[in-house]
Amino acid sequence: MEKEIILPKVLSRSFLHSFSTRSLRTNRLLERVLAFTFLAPSLLLFSIFLFYPLIKSVYLSMYLTDPRGRVAQYVGLRNFTDLLTSELFYKSITVTLSFILMTIPTGIALALLLAALVQNKGRGMFLFRFIFSLPMAISVGTGSIIWMILYHPTLGVLNYSLTLMNIAPIHWLTDPKWALISISLMTVWMNLGFQFIVLLSGMQSVPEDIYDSAKIDGAGSFRTFFKLTLPLITPSLFFVGVVSMIGAFQSFGQINILTKGGPMNSTNVMVFNIYQDAFVNFRFGVGSAQALILFFIILILTLIQFKFLEKKVHYQ
């Protein structure tokens, strides 16, 4: 009798165990199906606008194409070797790096200064925050037209101000020495709103108790800013730095509107050079090869930033 009683108990336990295992697997399968269902629209958009163009660029980079973009001849890696021996390509890389060095440090430093000035909740600070964040609401085309008027050699406000100070007018967009500087000034202003908002939000997330403790210890404003504020907003600084670098490499609209890559290729950055080869000269193979090189340059620099600069980021 005891064996007959024990046997059904063992069978029931094994049945319940197998049933619970099956139900757990079924739940996991349903969760995965549900997750992929929600991700399907995003994956579809990424496949159409990101993965397919990337694969197509790799394919076209190994071919010569006709003016209609149709594949004409397989050349392997010749497009890449031609680029690596092209003086114009290295010129575009130099111009791009110069443009990045002139825009990113200047823009972040200016945004940091403005954010520090309006950090306190005083009267009228809301108005200044609104004014400083305005460039974020202006498109590249509109901003370029505004600065084109400012840079006008005879009617522009900048040259008029220089004449009032008895300084000779500057050919902002037609002088090779000033063209890239002019584009950089406009780009710094255009990106200022986004950088200002991110850094200001990082400053406002710092607890007030830390500043109160610093005041009790007798720390001044400058010491508090450099010893407390800057280390505590390093996540925001790191984010702004990475995003600004990627955005600087992709700058195109203001250059296309203001200078067309000139004069004398002084503003011919890599993206505009890709545009010239692919959509003006109809060399889609060379343009695709340049796009892939630009992709790997951005990828390597971003990985370097995450490798070395993220170590100095202090997450709360």
mmCIF file of N, CA and C in Angstrom, residues 81-190:
data_model
loop_
_atom_site.group_PDB
_atom_site.id
_atom_site.type_symbol
_atom_site.label_atom_id
_atom_site.label_comp_id
_atom_site.label_asym_id
_atom_site.label_seq_id
_atom_site.Cartn_x
_atom_site.Cartn_y
_atom_site.Cartn_z
ATOM 1 N N THR A 81 42.284 52.906 -53.209
ATOM 2 C CA THR A 81 43.686 53.256 -53.490
ATOM 3 C C THR A 81 43.795 54.605 -54.191
ATOM 4 N N ASP A 82 42.836 54.900 -55.070
ATOM 5 C CA ASP A 82 42.839 56.215 -55.723
ATOM 6 C C ASP A 82 42.626 57.330 -54.703
ATOM 7 N N LEU A 83 41.751 57.088 -53.738
ATOM 8 C CA LEU A 83 41.510 58.093 -52.706
ATOM 9 C C LEU A 83 42.742 58.305 -51.837
ATOM 10 N N LEU A 84 43.373 57.210 -51.455
ATOM 11 C CA LEU A 84 44.533 57.309 -50.573
ATOM 12 C C LEU A 84 45.746 57.929 -51.256
ATOM 13 N N THR A 85 45.691 58.083 -52.562
ATOM 14 C CA THR A 85 46.769 58.762 -53.293
ATOM 15 C C THR A 85 46.311 60.106 -53.862
ATOM 16 N N SER A 86 45.117 60.547 -53.444
ATOM 17 C CA SER A 86 44.559 61.799 -53.956
ATOM 18 C C SER A 86 44.894 62.948 -53.013
ATOM 19 N N GLU A 87 45.453 64.004 -53.537
ATOM 20 C CA GLU A 87 45.777 65.183 -52.735
ATOM 21 C C GLU A 87 44.512 65.887 -52.258
ATOM 22 N N LEU A 88 43.480 65.908 -53.108
ATOM 23 C CA LEU A 88 42.218 66.553 -52.732
ATOM 24 C C LEU A 88 41.562 65.843 -51.553
ATOM 25 N N PHE A 89 41.661 64.513 -51.509
ATOM 26 C CA PHE A 89 41.068 63.762 -50.402
ATOM 27 C C PHE A 89 41.756 64.101 -49.083
ATOM 28 N N TYR A 90 43.083 64.149 -49.082
ATOM 29 C CA TYR A 90 43.805 64.513 -47.858
ATOM 30 C C TYR A 90 43.548 65.964 -47.478
ATOM 31 N N LYS A 91 43.334 66.806 -48.482
ATOM 32 C CA LYS A 91 42.975 68.199 -48.203
ATOM 33 C C LYS A 91 41.629 68.272 -47.494
ATOM 34 N N SER A 92 40.666 67.461 -47.921
ATOM 35 C CA SER A 92 39.347 67.454 -47.279
ATOM 36 C C SER A 92 39.435 66.938 -45.844
ATOM 37 N N ILE A 93 40.305 65.961 -45.587
ATOM 38 C CA ILE A 93 40.493 65.462 -44.222
ATOM 39 C C ILE A 93 41.092 66.555 -43.340
ATOM 40 N N THR A 94 42.096 67.266 -43.866
ATOM 41 C CA THR A 94 42.720 68.349 -43.103
ATOM 42 C C THR A 94 41.721 69.454 -42.792
ATOM 43 N N VAL A 95 40.918 69.816 -43.781
ATOM 44 C CA VAL A 95 39.904 70.857 -43.572
ATOM 45 C C VAL A 95 38.875 70.393 -42.538
ATOM 46 N N THR A 96 38.475 69.137 -42.600
ATOM 47 C CA THR A 96 37.498 68.609 -41.648
ATOM 48 C C THR A 96 38.033 68.636 -40.228
ATOM 49 N N LEU A 97 39.284 68.198 -40.037
ATOM 50 C CA LEU A 97 39.875 68.212 -38.694
ATOM 51 C C LEU A 97 40.048 69.631 -38.178
ATOM 52 N N SER A 98 40.434 70.556 -39.046
ATOM 53 C CA SER A 98 40.544 71.958 -38.636
ATOM 54 C C SER A 98 39.181 72.518 -38.237
ATOM 55 N N PHE A 99 38.165 72.166 -39.006
ATOM 56 C CA PHE A 99 36.806 72.599 -38.701
ATOM 57 C C PHE A 99 36.351 72.058 -37.348
ATOM 58 N N ILE A 100 36.666 70.805 -37.046
ATOM 59 C CA ILE A 100 36.297 70.200 -35.761
ATOM 60 C C ILE A 100 37.016 70.896 -34.612
ATOM 61 N N LEU A 101 38.305 71.164 -34.782
ATOM 62 C CA LEU A 101 39.069 71.810 -33.708
ATOM 63 C C LEU A 101 38.604 73.237 -33.457
ATOM 64 N N MET A 102 38.080 73.902 -34.471
ATOM 65 C CA MET A 102 37.614 75.274 -34.301
ATOM 66 C C MET A 102 36.194 75.349 -33.737
ATOM 67 N N THR A 103 35.398 74.303 -33.911
ATOM 68 C CA THR A 103 33.994 74.371 -33.506
ATOM 69 C C THR A 103 33.710 73.700 -32.162
ATOM 70 N N ILE A 104 34.230 72.498 -31.949
ATOM 71 C CA ILE A 104 33.840 71.737 -30.754
ATOM 72 C C ILE A 104 34.356 72.375 -29.457
ATOM 73 N N PRO A 105 35.668 72.611 -29.290
ATOM 74 C CA PRO A 105 36.104 73.232 -28.027
ATOM 75 C C PRO A 105 35.487 74.603 -27.788
ATOM 76 N N THR A 106 35.414 75.415 -28.843
ATOM 77 C CA THR A 106 34.841 76.759 -28.691
ATOM 78 C C THR A 106 33.370 76.687 -28.317
ATOM 79 N N GLY A 107 32.605 75.818 -28.990
ATOM 80 C CA GLY A 107 31.175 75.704 -28.708
ATOM 81 C C GLY A 107 30.903 75.198 -27.311
ATOM 82 N N ILE A 108 31.627 74.173 -26.871
ATOM 83 C CA ILE A 108 31.401 73.624 -25.530
ATOM 84 C C ILE A 108 31.799 74.638 -24.463
ATOM 85 N N ALA A 109 32.932 75.330 -24.652
ATOM 86 C CA ALA A 109 33.365 76.328 -23.672
ATOM 87 C C ALA A 109 32.356 77.471 -23.570
ATOM 88 N N LEU A 110 31.847 77.947 -24.703
ATOM 89 C CA LEU A 110 30.870 79.033 -24.685
ATOM 90 C C LEU A 110 29.555 78.583 -24.057
ATOM 91 N N ALA A 111 29.094 77.386 -24.397
ATOM 92 C CA ALA A 111 27.863 76.860 -23.805
ATOM 93 C C ALA A 111 28.019 76.665 -22.305
ATOM 94 N N LEU A 112 29.197 76.218 -21.874
ATOM 95 C CA LEU A 112 29.461 76.031 -20.441
ATOM 96 C C LEU A 112 29.446 77.363 -19.712
ATOM 97 N N LEU A 113 30.008 78.383 -20.327
ATOM 98 C CA LEU A 113 30.018 79.713 -19.719
ATOM 99 C C LEU A 113 28.607 80.263 -19.589
ATOM 100 N N LEU A 114 27.814 80.162 -20.651
ATOM 101 C CA LEU A 114 26.441 80.668 -20.613
ATOM 102 C C LEU A 114 25.595 79.895 -19.608
ATOM 103 N N ALA A 115 25.790 78.588 -19.537
ATOM 104 C CA ALA A 115 25.032 77.788 -18.571
ATOM 105 C C ALA A 115 25.389 78.162 -17.140
ATOM 106 N N ALA A 116 26.672 78.442 -16.889
ATOM 107 C CA ALA A 116 27.090 78.848 -15.552
ATOM 108 C C ALA A 116 26.528 80.212 -15.178
ATOM 109 N N LEU A 117 26.384 81.112 -16.162
ATOM 110 C CA LEU A 117 25.878 82.455 -15.875
ATOM 111 C C LEU A 117 24.400 82.446 -15.502
ATOM 112 N N VAL A 118 23.623 81.539 -16.099
ATOM 113 C CA VAL A 118 22.172 81.537 -15.857
ATOM 114 C C VAL A 118 21.744 80.356 -14.989
ATOM 115 N N GLN A 119 22.705 79.749 -14.290
ATOM 116 C CA GLN A 119 22.367 78.599 -13.461
ATOM 117 C C GLN A 119 21.490 78.991 -12.278
ATOM 118 N N ASN A 120 21.774 80.134 -11.679
ATOM 119 C CA ASN A 120 21.017 80.577 -10.507
ATOM 120 C C ASN A 120 19.595 80.951 -10.899
ATOM 121 N N LYS A 121 18.687 80.755 -9.979
ATOM 122 C CA LYS A 121 17.273 81.038 -10.220
ATOM 123 C C LYS A 121 16.946 82.470 -9.803
ATOM 124 N N GLY A 122 17.532 83.428 -10.508
ATOM 125 C CA GLY A 122 17.262 84.821 -10.219
ATOM 126 C C GLY A 122 16.205 85.392 -11.143
ATOM 127 N N ARG A 123 15.877 86.652 -10.918
ATOM 128 C CA ARG A 123 14.876 87.315 -11.751
ATOM 129 C C ARG A 123 15.458 87.580 -13.131
ATOM 130 N N GLY A 124 14.679 87.264 -14.155
ATOM 131 C CA GLY A 124 15.095 87.481 -15.523
ATOM 132 C C GLY A 124 15.937 86.376 -16.119
ATOM 133 N N MET A 125 16.314 85.371 -15.314
ATOM 134 C CA MET A 125 17.138 84.284 -15.840
ATOM 135 C C MET A 125 16.385 83.452 -16.875
ATOM 136 N N PHE A 126 15.073 83.343 -16.715
ATOM 137 C CA PHE A 126 14.280 82.577 -17.673
ATOM 138 C C PHE A 126 14.378 83.183 -19.065
ATOM 139 N N LEU A 127 14.407 84.515 -19.147
ATOM 140 C CA LEU A 127 14.509 85.178 -20.439
ATOM 141 C C LEU A 127 15.853 84.882 -21.100
ATOM 142 N N PHE A 128 16.932 84.932 -20.316
ATOM 143 C CA PHE A 128 18.253 84.652 -20.873
ATOM 144 C C PHE A 128 18.359 83.185 -21.306
ATOM 145 N N ARG A 129 17.771 82.278 -20.546
ATOM 146 C CA ARG A 129 17.784 80.867 -20.943
ATOM 147 C C ARG A 129 17.048 80.676 -22.263
ATOM 148 N N PHE A 130 15.963 81.372 -22.429
ATOM 149 C CA PHE A 130 15.204 81.285 -23.675
ATOM 150 C C PHE A 130 16.020 81.818 -24.851
ATOM 151 N N ILE A 131 16.715 82.941 -24.641
ATOM 152 C CA ILE A 131 17.510 83.546 -25.719
ATOM 153 C C ILE A 131 18.685 82.645 -26.093
ATOM 154 N N PHE A 132 19.371 82.092 -25.097
ATOM 155 C CA PHE A 132 20.544 81.268 -25.368
ATOM 156 C C PHE A 132 20.181 79.949 -26.050
ATOM 157 N N SER A 133 18.977 79.464 -25.835
ATOM 158 C CA SER A 133 18.557 78.193 -26.449
ATOM 159 C C SER A 133 17.863 78.387 -27.795
ATOM 160 N N LEU A 134 17.686 79.629 -28.224
ATOM 161 C CA LEU A 134 16.988 79.895 -29.487
ATOM 162 C C LEU A 134 17.640 79.263 -30.721
ATOM 163 N N PRO A 135 18.977 79.243 -30.845
ATOM 164 C CA PRO A 135 19.563 78.644 -32.065
ATOM 165 C C PRO A 135 19.129 77.207 -32.321
ATOM 166 N N MET A 136 18.714 76.495 -31.279
ATOM 167 C CA MET A 136 18.284 75.112 -31.460
ATOM 168 C C MET A 136 17.015 75.025 -32.298
ATOM 169 N N ALA A 137 16.197 76.099 -32.273
ATOM 170 C CA ALA A 137 14.927 76.098 -32.998
ATOM 171 C C ALA A 137 15.061 76.587 -34.434
ATOM 172 N N ILE A 138 16.258 76.974 -34.841
ATOM 173 C CA ILE A 138 16.486 77.514 -36.189
ATOM 174 C C ILE A 138 17.123 76.445 -37.053
ATOM 175 N N SER A 139 16.593 76.246 -38.238
ATOM 176 C CA SER A 139 17.122 75.228 -39.137
ATOM 177 C C SER A 139 18.452 75.678 -39.724
ATOM 178 N N VAL A 140 19.173 74.721 -40.315
ATOM 179 C CA VAL A 140 20.470 75.024 -40.921
ATOM 180 C C VAL A 140 20.304 75.995 -42.093
ATOM 181 N N GLY A 141 19.274 75.793 -42.894
ATOM 182 C CA GLY A 141 19.057 76.684 -44.031
ATOM 183 C C GLY A 141 18.773 78.107 -43.607
ATOM 184 N N THR A 142 17.889 78.257 -42.628
ATOM 185 C CA THR A 142 17.554 79.604 -42.152
ATOM 186 C C THR A 142 18.752 80.271 -41.505
ATOM 187 N N GLY A 143 19.473 79.519 -40.671
ATOM 188 C CA GLY A 143 20.667 80.074 -40.044
ATOM 189 C C GLY A 143 21.723 80.474 -41.053
ATOM 190 N N SER A 144 21.868 79.694 -42.113
ATOM 191 C CA SER A 144 22.855 80.020 -43.145
ATOM 192 C C SER A 144 22.495 81.305 -43.869
ATOM 193 N N ILE A 145 21.203 81.507 -44.144
ATOM 194 C CA ILE A 145 20.773 82.745 -44.801
ATOM 195 C C ILE A 145 21.018 83.948 -43.894
ATOM 196 N N ILE A 146 20.763 83.781 -42.607
ATOM 197 C CA ILE A 146 21.001 84.880 -41.660
ATOM 198 C C ILE A 146 22.476 85.275 -41.657
ATOM 199 N N TRP A 147 23.347 84.272 -41.580
ATOM 200 C CA TRP A 147 24.773 84.571 -41.539
ATOM 201 C C TRP A 147 25.303 85.012 -42.901
ATOM 202 N N MET A 148 24.671 84.613 -43.965
ATOM 203 C CA MET A 148 25.063 85.126 -45.278
ATOM 204 C C MET A 148 24.844 86.633 -45.357
ATOM 205 N N ILE A 149 23.750 87.097 -44.766
ATOM 206 C CA ILE A 149 23.484 88.539 -44.727
ATOM 207 C C ILE A 149 24.489 89.246 -43.821
ATOM 208 N N LEU A 150 24.805 88.612 -42.676
ATOM 209 C CA LEU A 150 25.781 89.212 -41.767
ATOM 210 C C LEU A 150 27.164 89.301 -42.407
ATOM 211 N N TYR A 151 27.502 88.309 -43.234
ATOM 212 C CA TYR A 151 28.814 88.258 -43.860
ATOM 213 C C TYR A 151 28.889 89.050 -45.166
ATOM 214 N N HIS A 152 27.823 89.711 -45.580
ATOM 215 C CA HIS A 152 27.827 90.430 -46.851
ATOM 216 C C HIS A 152 28.944 91.479 -46.845
ATOM 217 N N PRO A 153 29.735 91.544 -47.915
ATOM 218 C CA PRO A 153 30.922 92.428 -47.886
ATOM 219 C C PRO A 153 30.610 93.909 -47.753
ATOM 220 N N THR A 154 29.448 94.354 -48.234
ATOM 221 C CA THR A 154 29.135 95.795 -48.177
ATOM 222 C C THR A 154 27.933 96.104 -47.298
ATOM 223 N N LEU A 155 26.955 95.209 -47.250
ATOM 224 C CA LEU A 155 25.734 95.467 -46.493
ATOM 225 C C LEU A 155 25.696 94.758 -45.147
ATOM 226 N N GLY A 156 26.677 93.891 -44.871
ATOM 227 C CA GLY A 156 26.666 93.104 -43.650
ATOM 228 C C GLY A 156 26.963 93.924 -42.407
ATOM 229 N N VAL A 157 26.359 93.523 -41.293
ATOM 230 C CA VAL A 157 26.554 94.225 -40.022
ATOM 231 C C VAL A 157 27.985 94.074 -39.529
ATOM 232 N N LEU A 158 28.610 92.925 -39.778
ATOM 233 C CA LEU A 158 29.962 92.690 -39.275
ATOM 234 C C LEU A 158 30.965 93.660 -39.899
ATOM 235 N N ASN A 159 30.921 93.794 -41.217
ATOM 236 C CA ASN A 159 31.850 94.721 -41.868
ATOM 237 C C ASN A 159 31.523 96.177 -41.534
ATOM 238 N N TYR A 160 30.251 96.480 -41.342
ATOM 239 C CA TYR A 160 29.878 97.835 -40.942
ATOM 240 C C TYR A 160 30.453 98.167 -39.566
ATOM 241 N N SER A 161 30.417 97.188 -38.671
ATOM 242 C CA SER A 161 30.992 97.400 -37.339
ATOM 243 C C SER A 161 32.504 97.575 -37.421
ATOM 244 N N LEU A 162 33.158 96.854 -38.337
ATOM 245 C CA LEU A 162 34.604 97.003 -38.496
ATOM 246 C C LEU A 162 34.971 98.381 -39.030
ATOM 247 N N THR A 163 34.164 98.904 -39.963
ATOM 248 C CA THR A 163 34.449 100.241 -40.502
ATOM 249 C C THR A 163 34.288 101.323 -39.434
ATOM 250 N N LEU A 164 33.363 101.115 -38.492
ATOM 251 C CA LEU A 164 33.202 102.081 -37.397
ATOM 252 C C LEU A 164 34.433 102.113 -36.507
ATOM 253 N N MET A 165 35.177 100.992 -36.455
ATOM 254 C CA MET A 165 36.401 100.926 -35.655
ATOM 255 C C MET A 165 37.648 101.166 -36.511
ATOM 256 N N ASN A 166 37.426 101.700 -37.725
ATOM 257 C CA ASN A 166 38.528 101.999 -38.654
ATOM 258 C C ASN A 166 39.341 100.753 -39.009
ATOM 259 N N ILE A 167 38.647 99.634 -39.162
ATOM 260 C CA ILE A 167 39.269 98.377 -39.573
ATOM 261 C C ILE A 167 38.760 98.040 -40.972
ATOM 262 N N ALA A 168 39.668 97.601 -41.822
ATOM 263 C CA ALA A 168 39.292 97.291 -43.205
ATOM 264 C C ALA A 168 38.292 96.141 -43.235
ATOM 265 N N PRO A 169 37.302 96.213 -44.130
ATOM 266 C CA PRO A 169 36.316 95.116 -44.228
ATOM 267 C C PRO A 169 36.987 93.797 -44.593
ATOM 268 N N ILE A 170 36.379 92.713 -44.146
ATOM 269 C CA ILE A 170 36.900 91.366 -44.380
ATOM 270 C C ILE A 170 35.986 90.653 -45.371
ATOM 271 N N HIS A 171 36.585 89.984 -46.322
ATOM 272 C CA HIS A 171 35.814 89.144 -47.247
ATOM 273 C C HIS A 171 35.609 87.776 -46.592
ATOM 274 N N TRP A 172 34.559 87.691 -45.802
ATOM 275 C CA TRP A 172 34.378 86.536 -44.920
ATOM 276 C C TRP A 172 34.278 85.220 -45.685
ATOM 277 N N LEU A 173 33.515 85.200 -46.750
ATOM 278 C CA LEU A 173 33.224 83.944 -47.446
ATOM 279 C C LEU A 173 34.013 83.757 -48.725
ATOM 280 N N THR A 174 34.732 84.771 -49.157
ATOM 281 C CA THR A 174 35.488 84.666 -50.416
ATOM 282 C C THR A 174 36.995 84.668 -50.209
ATOM 283 N N ASP A 175 37.455 84.913 -49.020
ATOM 284 C CA ASP A 175 38.881 84.876 -48.709
ATOM 285 C C ASP A 175 39.221 83.496 -48.135
ATOM 286 N N PRO A 176 40.165 82.750 -48.737
ATOM 287 C CA PRO A 176 40.504 81.418 -48.226
ATOM 288 C C PRO A 176 40.967 81.417 -46.771
ATOM 289 N N LYS A 177 41.526 82.539 -46.295
ATOM 290 C CA LYS A 177 41.988 82.592 -44.915
ATOM 291 C C LYS A 177 40.836 82.724 -43.930
ATOM 292 N N TRP A 178 39.711 83.287 -44.374
ATOM 293 C CA TRP A 178 38.601 83.558 -43.475
ATOM 294 C C TRP A 178 37.388 82.659 -43.709
ATOM 295 N N ALA A 179 37.343 81.954 -44.814
ATOM 296 C CA ALA A 179 36.130 81.196 -45.148
ATOM 297 C C ALA A 179 35.828 80.114 -44.113
ATOM 298 N N LEU A 180 36.817 79.315 -43.762
ATOM 299 C CA LEU A 180 36.580 78.236 -42.794
ATOM 300 C C LEU A 180 36.281 78.797 -41.409
ATOM 301 N N ILE A 181 36.935 79.907 -41.059
ATOM 302 C CA ILE A 181 36.640 80.550 -39.772
ATOM 303 C C ILE A 181 35.202 81.047 -39.750
ATOM 304 N N SER A 182 34.739 81.607 -40.867
ATOM 305 C CA SER A 182 33.359 82.098 -40.946
ATOM 306 C C SER A 182 32.356 80.958 -40.799
ATOM 307 N N ILE A 183 32.618 79.854 -41.483
ATOM 308 C CA ILE A 183 31.739 78.689 -41.363
ATOM 309 C C ILE A 183 31.753 78.155 -39.925
ATOM 310 N N SER A 184 32.924 78.181 -39.305
ATOM 311 C CA SER A 184 33.033 77.684 -37.930
ATOM 312 C C SER A 184 32.258 78.559 -36.955
ATOM 313 N N LEU A 185 32.331 79.882 -37.126
ATOM 314 C CA LEU A 185 31.564 80.785 -36.263
ATOM 315 C C LEU A 185 30.072 80.510 -36.375
ATOM 316 N N MET A 186 29.602 80.354 -37.606
ATOM 317 C CA MET A 186 28.187 80.083 -37.817
ATOM 318 C C MET A 186 27.800 78.739 -37.197
ATOM 319 N N THR A 187 28.666 77.723 -37.304
ATOM 320 C CA THR A 187 28.369 76.399 -36.759
ATOM 321 C C THR A 187 28.349 76.421 -35.239
ATOM 322 N N VAL A 188 29.275 77.159 -34.628
ATOM 323 C CA VAL A 188 29.275 77.292 -33.167
ATOM 324 C C VAL A 188 27.968 77.900 -32.688
ATOM 325 N N TRP A 189 27.536 78.944 -33.350
ATOM 326 C CA TRP A 189 26.258 79.574 -32.978
ATOM 327 C C TRP A 189 25.085 78.619 -33.185
ATOM 328 N N MET A 190 25.112 77.862 -34.275
ATOM 329 C CA MET A 190 23.998 76.974 -34.600
ATOM 330 C C MET A 190 23.869 75.834 -33.587
#
